[in-house]
XYZ file of C-alpha atoms in Angstrom:
116
model
C -13.471 -5.566 11.468
C -11.323 -1.685 11.068
C -12.471 0.348 7.871
C -9.059 1.168 6.240
C -8.426 4.528 4.978
C -6.164 5.530 2.167
C -4.574 9.067 1.327
C -2.061 11.134 0.029
C -2.595 9.450 -3.891
C -1.437 12.553 -6.893
C -0.563 13.766 -10.447
C 2.456 13.507 -11.038
C 5.368 13.491 -13.137
C 8.329 11.128 -14.261
C 10.441 10.517 -11.272
C 8.739 12.414 -8.498
C 7.139 11.442 -4.641
C 4.337 10.545 -2.650
C 3.723 9.256 0.493
C 0.338 7.457 0.813
C -1.236 7.421 4.018
C -3.931 4.086 5.261
C -4.753 5.319 8.133
C -8.433 3.505 11.449
C -9.278 5.271 14.067
C -7.755 2.477 16.493
C -5.194 -0.039 15.331
C -4.760 -0.956 12.365
C -2.486 -4.346 13.319
C -2.767 -7.514 12.345
C -0.705 -10.503 13.325
C -0.615 -11.350 10.091
C 1.099 -7.488 9.357
C -0.472 -5.398 6.903
C 0.499 -4.200 3.107
C -0.202 -2.224 -0.221
C -1.617 -3.173 -3.271
C -2.624 -1.570 -6.127
C -5.304 -1.584 -9.339
C -4.726 -0.367 -12.664
C -7.323 0.033 -15.983
C -7.183 -4.238 -16.514
C -5.629 -5.144 -14.473
C -5.148 -7.724 -11.466
C -5.150 -6.305 -8.323
C -1.562 -6.348 -7.183
C 0.783 -6.861 -4.334
C 3.903 -4.498 -3.949
C 4.811 -4.056 -0.097
C 4.261 -5.956 3.160
C 5.302 -5.081 6.737
C 5.140 -7.723 9.897
C 6.071 -8.606 12.879
C 9.255 -7.267 13.594
C 9.166 -4.349 10.750
C 10.163 -7.521 8.539
C 9.605 -5.557 5.033
C 9.198 -6.954 2.004
C 9.353 -5.835 -1.845
C 6.997 -7.221 -5.468
C 10.270 -6.961 -8.069
C 8.509 -3.517 -10.060
C 9.549 -0.985 -6.774
C 11.952 -3.010 -5.250
C 13.883 -0.041 -4.264
C 12.045 2.982 -5.125
C 9.070 1.901 -2.741
C 9.657 2.016 1.273
C 6.529 0.250 3.667
C 6.599 1.904 7.471
C 4.010 2.051 10.867
C 4.166 4.606 13.514
C 4.359 2.767 16.419
C 0.842 1.568 17.415
C 0.386 0.522 14.368
C -2.265 3.560 13.217
C -1.195 4.225 10.335
C 1.230 2.534 7.516
C 2.760 4.221 4.931
C 3.823 3.877 0.912
C 6.898 6.319 0.106
C 7.085 6.142 -3.169
C 10.253 7.729 -5.171
C 11.739 7.658 -8.543
C 7.178 6.627 -9.326
C 7.179 5.982 -13.971
C 3.953 5.574 -15.531
C 3.611 1.729 -14.940
C 2.628 3.082 -11.496
C -0.012 4.396 -11.964
C -3.161 2.659 -10.904
C -5.858 2.853 -7.574
C -3.763 1.868 -4.577
C -5.774 0.405 -1.445
C -4.036 -1.097 2.184
C -4.994 -4.492 3.299
C -4.194 -7.802 5.193
C -1.731 -9.458 2.899
C -3.291 -12.268 3.114
C -6.453 -13.579 0.790
C -8.275 -14.943 3.811
C -7.802 -11.974 6.396
C -9.139 -9.323 3.833
C -11.157 -6.692 5.585
C -13.559 -4.775 3.817
C -11.815 -2.356 1.543
C -11.544 0.988 1.497
C -12.087 3.970 -1.002
C -8.349 3.642 -2.306
C -6.323 6.463 -3.402
C -4.877 6.910 -7.396
C -1.310 8.232 -8.048
C -0.850 8.929 -11.483
C 2.550 9.302 -13.005
C 2.263 11.049 -16.293
C 3.908 14.043 -17.725
């Protein structure tokens, strides 16, 4: 289906903030919503945030209260605002449909490194 392109990662100190973007040339809307995943070396891929119809959002306990998922009005871009970053947030972040049977081809991801 559509190609997913993630951007916005970087190196930040603990307590810092980053805003990630997930974009495509056209709408990336899915009736199953969209989500952000992350994967650190040696770890399983983890779903950390989702946004669905009606802008219903959900978050993993590990990021709740610190991360916010949102999208633009046309569903061209989905964002992940990350505040109060911790070293354990270090990972490659990907966007995709938050339903395994509906996954699209994975993008390249964007690296987030939290270190002092």
